C-alpha positions as a LaTeX table, in Angstrom:
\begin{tabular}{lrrr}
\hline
Residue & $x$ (\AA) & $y$ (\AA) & $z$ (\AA) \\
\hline
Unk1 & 76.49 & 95.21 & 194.69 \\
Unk2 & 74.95 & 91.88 & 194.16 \\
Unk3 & 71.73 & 93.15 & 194.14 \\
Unk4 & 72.14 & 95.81 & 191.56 \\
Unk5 & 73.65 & 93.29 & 189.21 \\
Unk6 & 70.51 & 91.00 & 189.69 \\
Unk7 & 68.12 & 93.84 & 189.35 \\
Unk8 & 69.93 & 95.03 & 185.77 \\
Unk9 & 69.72 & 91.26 & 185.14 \\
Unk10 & 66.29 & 90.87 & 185.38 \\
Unk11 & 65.45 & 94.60 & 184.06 \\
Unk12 & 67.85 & 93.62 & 180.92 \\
Unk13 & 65.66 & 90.01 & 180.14 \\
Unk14 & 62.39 & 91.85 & 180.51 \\
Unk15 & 63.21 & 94.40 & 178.29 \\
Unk16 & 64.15 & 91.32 & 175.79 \\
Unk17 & 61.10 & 89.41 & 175.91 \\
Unk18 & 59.11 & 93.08 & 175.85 \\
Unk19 & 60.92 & 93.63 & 171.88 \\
Unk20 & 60.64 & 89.96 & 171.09 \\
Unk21 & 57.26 & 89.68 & 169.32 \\
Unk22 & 58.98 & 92.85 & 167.21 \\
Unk23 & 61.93 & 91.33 & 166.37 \\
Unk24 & 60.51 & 88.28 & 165.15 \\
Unk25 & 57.73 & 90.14 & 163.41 \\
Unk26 & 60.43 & 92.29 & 161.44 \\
Unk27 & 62.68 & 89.04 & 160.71 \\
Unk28 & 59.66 & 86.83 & 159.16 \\
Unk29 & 58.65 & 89.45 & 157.09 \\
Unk30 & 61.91 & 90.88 & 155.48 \\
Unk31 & 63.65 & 87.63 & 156.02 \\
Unk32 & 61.97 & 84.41 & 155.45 \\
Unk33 & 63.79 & 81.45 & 154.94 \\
Unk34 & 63.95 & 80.25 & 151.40 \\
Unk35 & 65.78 & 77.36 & 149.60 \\
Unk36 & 67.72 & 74.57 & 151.71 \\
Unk37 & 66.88 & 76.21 & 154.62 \\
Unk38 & 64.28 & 75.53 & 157.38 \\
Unk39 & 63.53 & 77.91 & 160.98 \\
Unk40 & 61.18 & 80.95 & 161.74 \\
Unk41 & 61.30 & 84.36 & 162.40 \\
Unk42 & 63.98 & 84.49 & 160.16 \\
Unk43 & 66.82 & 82.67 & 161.94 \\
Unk44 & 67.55 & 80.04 & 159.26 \\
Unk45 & 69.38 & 76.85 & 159.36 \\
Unk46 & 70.58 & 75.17 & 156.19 \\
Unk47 & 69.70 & 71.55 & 155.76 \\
Unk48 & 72.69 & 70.76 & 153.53 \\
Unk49 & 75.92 & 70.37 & 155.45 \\
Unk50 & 79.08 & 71.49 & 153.84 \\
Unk51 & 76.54 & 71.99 & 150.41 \\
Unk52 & 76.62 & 68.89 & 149.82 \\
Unk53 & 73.27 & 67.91 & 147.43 \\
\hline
\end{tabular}
C-alpha cells in the first residue's frame, strides 16, 4: 500500500512540473500584475497592506 501511494505521489508531482511552463505561460499573458502589485506568472502580491497609501 505504501508503495502505491509513493508511486501516485511522484506520478502526481511530475505531471505538475510537466503543465508548469503552461500554466505560467497562460497566467503572464492574460494576467499580469498591474498597479500596487508585484510577482510573475500572474500570482500577484499587493505591496500596500490593508490599502493603506
Amino acid at each position: 500500500m505504501s508503495m502505491m501511494i509513493q508511486k501516485f505521489v511522484v506520478r502526481t508531482v511530475l505531471v505538475c512540473a510537466a503543465f508548469l511552463p503552461v500554466a505560467v505561460g497562460v497566467n503572464h499573458h492574460d494576467h499580469p500584475c498591474t498597479g500596487a502589485s508585484v510577482g510573475a506568472a500572474g500570482m500577484c502580491v499587493p505591496t500596500q497592506i490593508g490599502g493603506a497609501a
